[in-house]
XYZ file of C-alpha atoms in Angstrom:
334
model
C 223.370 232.382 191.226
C 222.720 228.975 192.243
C 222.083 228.581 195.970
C 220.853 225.917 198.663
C 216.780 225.985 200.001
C 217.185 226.954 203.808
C 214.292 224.631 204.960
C 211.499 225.237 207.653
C 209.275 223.345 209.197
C 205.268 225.195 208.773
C 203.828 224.055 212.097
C 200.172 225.430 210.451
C 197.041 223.380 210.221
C 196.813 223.876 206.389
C 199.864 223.025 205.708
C 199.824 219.693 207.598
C 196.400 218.384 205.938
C 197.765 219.355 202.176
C 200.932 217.068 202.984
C 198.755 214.337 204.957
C 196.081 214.359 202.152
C 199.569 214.242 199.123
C 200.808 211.099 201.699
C 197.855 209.034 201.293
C 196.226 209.859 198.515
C 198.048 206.877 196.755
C 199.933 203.860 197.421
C 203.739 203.723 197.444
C 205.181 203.629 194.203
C 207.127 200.362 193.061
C 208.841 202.208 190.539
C 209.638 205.347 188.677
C 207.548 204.469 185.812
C 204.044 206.360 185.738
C 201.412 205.322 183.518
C 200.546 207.402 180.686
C 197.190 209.110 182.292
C 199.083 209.722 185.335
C 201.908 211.704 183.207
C 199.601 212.694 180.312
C 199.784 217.018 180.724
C 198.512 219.335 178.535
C 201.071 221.650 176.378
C 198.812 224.314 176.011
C 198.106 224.337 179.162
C 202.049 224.358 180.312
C 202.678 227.403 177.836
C 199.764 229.426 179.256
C 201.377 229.084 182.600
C 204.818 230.084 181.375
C 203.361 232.496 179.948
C 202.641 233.954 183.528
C 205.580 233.228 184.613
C 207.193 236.908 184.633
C 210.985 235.889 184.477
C 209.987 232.765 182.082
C 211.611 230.358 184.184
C 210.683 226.805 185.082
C 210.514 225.971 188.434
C 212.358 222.900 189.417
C 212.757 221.127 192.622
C 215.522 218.473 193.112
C 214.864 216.281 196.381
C 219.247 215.795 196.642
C 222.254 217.970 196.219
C 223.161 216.248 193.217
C 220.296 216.077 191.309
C 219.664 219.817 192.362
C 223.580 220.790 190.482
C 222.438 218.245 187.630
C 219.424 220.707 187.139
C 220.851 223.466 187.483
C 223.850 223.158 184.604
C 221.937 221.568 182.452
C 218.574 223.941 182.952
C 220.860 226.876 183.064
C 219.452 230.202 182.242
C 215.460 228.546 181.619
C 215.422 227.409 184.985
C 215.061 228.357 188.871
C 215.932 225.217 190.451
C 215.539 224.808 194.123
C 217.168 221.716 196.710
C 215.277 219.925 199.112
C 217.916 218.365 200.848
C 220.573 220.384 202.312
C 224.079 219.351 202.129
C 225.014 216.431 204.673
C 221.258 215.349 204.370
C 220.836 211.853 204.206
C 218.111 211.004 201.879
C 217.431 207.659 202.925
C 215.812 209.054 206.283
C 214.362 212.232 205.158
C 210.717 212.854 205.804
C 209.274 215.705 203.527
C 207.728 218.340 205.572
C 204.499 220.341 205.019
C 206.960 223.210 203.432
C 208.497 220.674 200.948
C 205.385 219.836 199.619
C 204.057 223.397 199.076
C 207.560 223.646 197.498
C 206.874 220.967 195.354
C 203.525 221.713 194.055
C 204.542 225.485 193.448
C 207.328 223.928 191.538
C 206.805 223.337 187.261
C 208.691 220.509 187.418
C 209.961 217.922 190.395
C 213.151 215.995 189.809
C 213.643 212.932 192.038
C 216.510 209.834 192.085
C 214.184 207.025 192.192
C 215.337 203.713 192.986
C 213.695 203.848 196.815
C 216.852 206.313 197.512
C 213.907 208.848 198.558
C 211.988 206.230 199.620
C 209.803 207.883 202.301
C 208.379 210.084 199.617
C 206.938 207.616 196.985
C 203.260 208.819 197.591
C 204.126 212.481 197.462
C 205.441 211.725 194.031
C 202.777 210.195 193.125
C 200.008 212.536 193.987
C 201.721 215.173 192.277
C 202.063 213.301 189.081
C 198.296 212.755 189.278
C 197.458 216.406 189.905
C 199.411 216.829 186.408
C 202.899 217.741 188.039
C 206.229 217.426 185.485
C 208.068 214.201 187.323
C 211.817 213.569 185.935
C 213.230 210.339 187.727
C 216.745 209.714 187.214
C 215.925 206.223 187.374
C 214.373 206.177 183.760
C 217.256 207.165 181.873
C 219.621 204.083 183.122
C 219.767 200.761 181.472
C 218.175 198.074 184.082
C 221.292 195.966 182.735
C 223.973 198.758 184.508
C 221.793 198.988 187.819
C 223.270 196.787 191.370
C 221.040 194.700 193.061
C 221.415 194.119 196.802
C 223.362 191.274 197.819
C 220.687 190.632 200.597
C 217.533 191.378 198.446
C 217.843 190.941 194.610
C 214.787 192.702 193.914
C 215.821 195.988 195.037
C 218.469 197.730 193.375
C 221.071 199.942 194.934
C 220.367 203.966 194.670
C 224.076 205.597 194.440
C 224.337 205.885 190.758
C 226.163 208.989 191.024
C 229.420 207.378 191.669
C 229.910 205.896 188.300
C 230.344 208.746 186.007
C 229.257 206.897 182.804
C 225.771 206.603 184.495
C 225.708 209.805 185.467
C 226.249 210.964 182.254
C 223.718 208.700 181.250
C 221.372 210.562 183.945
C 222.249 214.086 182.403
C 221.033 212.752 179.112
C 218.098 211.920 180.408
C 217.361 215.130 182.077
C 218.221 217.187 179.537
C 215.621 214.809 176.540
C 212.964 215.239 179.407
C 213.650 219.188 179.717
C 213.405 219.446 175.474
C 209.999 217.884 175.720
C 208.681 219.592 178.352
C 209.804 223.047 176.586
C 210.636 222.560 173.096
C 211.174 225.960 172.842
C 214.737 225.918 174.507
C 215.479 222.065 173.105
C 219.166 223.606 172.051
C 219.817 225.321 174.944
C 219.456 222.002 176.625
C 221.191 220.434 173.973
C 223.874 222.624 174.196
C 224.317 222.441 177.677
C 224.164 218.619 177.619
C 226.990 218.774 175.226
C 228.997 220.998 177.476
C 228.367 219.288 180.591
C 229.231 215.308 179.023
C 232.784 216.859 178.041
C 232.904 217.969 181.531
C 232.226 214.587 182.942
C 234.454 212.901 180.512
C 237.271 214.533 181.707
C 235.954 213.855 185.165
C 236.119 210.106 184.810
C 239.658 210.195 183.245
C 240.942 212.461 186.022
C 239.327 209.414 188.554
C 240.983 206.500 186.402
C 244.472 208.250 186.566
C 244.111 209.212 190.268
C 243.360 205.222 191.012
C 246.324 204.212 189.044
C 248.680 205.664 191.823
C 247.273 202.840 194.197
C 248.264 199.279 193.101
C 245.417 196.725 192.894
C 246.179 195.082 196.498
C 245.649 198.335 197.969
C 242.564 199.222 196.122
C 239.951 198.558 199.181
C 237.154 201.059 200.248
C 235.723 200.717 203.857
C 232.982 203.072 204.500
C 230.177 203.519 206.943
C 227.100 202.237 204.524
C 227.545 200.632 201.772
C 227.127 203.115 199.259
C 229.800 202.866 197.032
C 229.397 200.077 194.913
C 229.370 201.432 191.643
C 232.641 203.132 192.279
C 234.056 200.490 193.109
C 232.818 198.340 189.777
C 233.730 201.239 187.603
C 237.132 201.603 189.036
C 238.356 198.236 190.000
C 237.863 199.255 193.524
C 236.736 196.108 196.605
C 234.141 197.916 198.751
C 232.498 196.797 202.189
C 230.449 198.995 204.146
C 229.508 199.064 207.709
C 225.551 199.193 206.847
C 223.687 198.415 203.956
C 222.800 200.298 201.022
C 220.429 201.849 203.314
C 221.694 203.627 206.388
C 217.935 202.453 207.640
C 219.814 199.160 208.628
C 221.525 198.787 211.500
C 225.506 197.396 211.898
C 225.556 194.481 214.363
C 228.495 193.456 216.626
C 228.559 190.490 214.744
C 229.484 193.022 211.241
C 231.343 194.881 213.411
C 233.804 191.822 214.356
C 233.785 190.046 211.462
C 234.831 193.672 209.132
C 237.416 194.529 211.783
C 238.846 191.253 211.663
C 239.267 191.544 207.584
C 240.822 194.632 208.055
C 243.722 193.493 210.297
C 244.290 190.230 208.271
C 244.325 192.899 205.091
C 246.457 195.621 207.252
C 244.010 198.309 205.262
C 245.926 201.547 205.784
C 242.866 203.305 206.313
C 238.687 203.413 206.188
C 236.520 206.585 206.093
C 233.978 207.956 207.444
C 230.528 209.380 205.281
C 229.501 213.279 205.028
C 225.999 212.218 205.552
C 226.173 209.499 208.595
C 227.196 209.872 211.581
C 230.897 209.020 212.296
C 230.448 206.905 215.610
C 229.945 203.535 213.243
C 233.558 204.039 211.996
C 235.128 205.215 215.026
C 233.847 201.443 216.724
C 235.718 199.673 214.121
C 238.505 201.305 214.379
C 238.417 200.609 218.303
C 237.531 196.869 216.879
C 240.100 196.516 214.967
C 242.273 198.088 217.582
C 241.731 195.193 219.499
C 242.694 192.342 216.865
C 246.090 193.859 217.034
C 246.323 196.059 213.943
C 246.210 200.076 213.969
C 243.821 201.581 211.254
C 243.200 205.341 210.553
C 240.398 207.015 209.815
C 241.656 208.289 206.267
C 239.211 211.238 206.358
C 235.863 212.140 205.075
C 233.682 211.061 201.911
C 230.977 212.710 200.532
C 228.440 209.559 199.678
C 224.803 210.633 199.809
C 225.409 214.396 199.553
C 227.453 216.791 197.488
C 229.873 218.859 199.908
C 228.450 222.518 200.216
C 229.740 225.659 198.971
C 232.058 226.614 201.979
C 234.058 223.442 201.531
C 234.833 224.266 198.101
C 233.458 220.808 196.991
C 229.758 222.399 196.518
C 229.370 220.688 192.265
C 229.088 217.478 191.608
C 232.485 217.472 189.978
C 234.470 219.135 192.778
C 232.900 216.184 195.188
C 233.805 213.441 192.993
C 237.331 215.004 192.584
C 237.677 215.260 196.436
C 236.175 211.624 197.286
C 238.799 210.734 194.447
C 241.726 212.629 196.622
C 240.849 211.460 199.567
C 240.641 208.186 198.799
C 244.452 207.710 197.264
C 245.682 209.732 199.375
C 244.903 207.865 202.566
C 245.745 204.567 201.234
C 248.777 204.987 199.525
C-alpha cells in the first residue's frame, strides 16, 4: 500500500556534512539535461544490486506528491516509491534536509519535476547523478514548444505542468520509457501500466472539458493566490491571474493587490480561491480590497495547486485532485 514519507529532521554531524558536501559539490543545474558521463551507469552493475535487493524492488524517491502517485501507478508492483514532500508542501520553498538526502542516495532511482519547481535542490541532483544515481526529470519528456514562459522573465519557464492533462500524460510516458530502460526486464509491466493509466487520464480530461462547459465563457476567470495555473487555464479556455508569481518566492505588492481587486469589481468575479499549499492571508487581503471598491467577492473554497490533497481528504491521487480543483472551481462560479 502506497503511503506518504513522515519526514525528520537528523540533527547529527554526519548527516549534515554528507548533505553540505551533495550541496556544493556542483554548481546549480540550468537544466534537466545531464551529460552522458554524468548519466552513463553500468547495467551490470544495476542487476547485481537488484539482485540484493530481497523483495526485488526499485527504490524510488519522488521530491512532490504528484510525481510520487505518477511513480507509484505506473511502477506498480516493481517499485517501493517513497515522497519527499508531504501533502500541502510547497515545493518552491522546500530545503532538503540531511534525512532527504540519505533518502535519496539509498534510493535506486530519484524522480524530480525539473523546470526550477524544486529549485533549491539543483546541486543535490546533480551530485547524485555524478555518483551514478538513476535521475528521471519530468521535464525531459515535454515538448519545449508546449512549455509557458514567464511573462516577467522569458527565459524561465513555468513549473505546473500537471494541470494540463495532455502533458501529464505526456510526463507518464516519459516515466514509464525511462523505467523500461532502466529494467528491461519488466518493460511490459510498465507498458502495461502506461496503457492503463493514459485511458485513465483520458477520461480525466473529458470529465474536466464537460465540467467547464457548465460555466459560460464570461464567467470562465480563475483568481488564485500564485500564479500557478496557467496551463489550466490554456488547456481549458480558462483567464487566470494570480496574486504572486509562478513562484510563491515573490512577494504580492499593494500595488498587485489594488490593481487585481480593482479588476475583480469591474468583472463582479463571483468568487477567487485560495491554494492548499500557500498560506490563505494573500487571498483573504483581496477580498478585504476588493471589499473596499464596492463589490462583495467570496472566497469560493480551496485548490490544490502545488500539492495533491492527502489521503484523509479523499483527494489523495492525482486524479481525485484534478477532479476536485475541477468541482470546486464551477461550482463557485456558477
Amino acid at each position: 500500500m502506497r503511503s506518504y514519507q513522515k519526514m525528520f529532521q537528523s540533527k547529527a554531524p554526519v548527516m549534515f556534512a554528507m548533505a553540505l558536501a551533495l550541496s556544493f559539490s556542483l554548481a546549480s543545474l540550468a537544466g534537466c539535461t545531464s551529460s552522458p558521463a554524468e548519466t552513463a551507469v553500468s547495467d551490470e552493475i544495476i542487476s547485481q544490486d537488484k539482485a540484493a535487493v530481497p523483495d526485488g524492488k526499485w527504490k524510488i524517491t519522488a521530491t512532490t506528491t504528484m510525481l510520487y502517485d505518477l511513480a507509484s501507478v505506473i511502477g506498480g508492483d516493481q517499485t517501493e516509491v517513497t515522497a519527499l514532500m508531504s501533502p500541502g508542501v510547497d515545493p518552491h520553498l522546500y530545503q532538503a534536509s540531511a534525512g532527504d538526502v540519505e533518502t535519496m542516495q539509498e534510493s535506486d532511482i530519484v524522480l524530480y519535476n525539473g523546470l526550477h519547481l524544486e529549485g533549491k535542490m539543483g546541486d543535490i541532483f546533480a551530485s547524485l547523478t555524478d555518483q551514478g544515481h538513476e535521475i528521471i526529470c519530468a521535464e525531459d519528456g515535454i515538448d519545449p514548444s508546449k512549455l509557458l514562459a514567464d511573462e516577467d522573465n522569458p527565459e524561465i519557464h513555468d513549473p505546473h505542468i500537471w494541470f494540463d492533462v495532455s502533458i501529464w500524460m505526456d510526463v507518464a510516458k516519459h516515466v514509464a520509457g525511462r523505467l523500461e530502460e532502466i529494467d528491461p526486464a519488466h518493460a511490459d509491466v510498465y507498458a502495461e501500466n502506461l496503457n492503463q493509466y493514459l485511458k485513465e487520464l483520458e477520461a480525466l480530461d473529458q470529465y474536466i472539458k464537460d465540467r467547464v462547459l457548465e460555466l459560460p465563457e464570461n464567467q470562465r476567470v480563475l483568481i488564485t493566490a500564485h500564479d500557478a495555473f496557467r496551463y489550466f487555464g490554456r488547456a481549458y479556455g480558462f483567464e487566470v491571474k494570480g496574486l504572486q508569481g509562478i513562484s510563491t518566492e515573490a512577494e504580492a505588492g499593494t500595488a498587485d493587490v489594488s490593481s487585481l481587486a480593482q479588476f475583480i469589481a469591474d468583472n463582479k468575479i463571483k468568487a477567487i480561491f485560495v491554494e492548499s499549499s500557500v498560506p490563505p492571508k494573500n487571498i483573504e487581503a483581496l477580498q478585504a480590497a476588493v471589499k473596499s471598491k464596492g463589490f462583495e467577492v467570496e472566497i469560493g473554497g480551496e485548490l490544490y495547486s502545488d500539492s495533491l490533497g492527502d489521503e484523509a481528504s479523499g483527494d489523495g491521487t492525482y486524479i481525485l485532485t484534478c477532479k476536485a480543483n475541477i468541482d470546486t472551481i464551477v461550482d463557485a462560479l456558477k
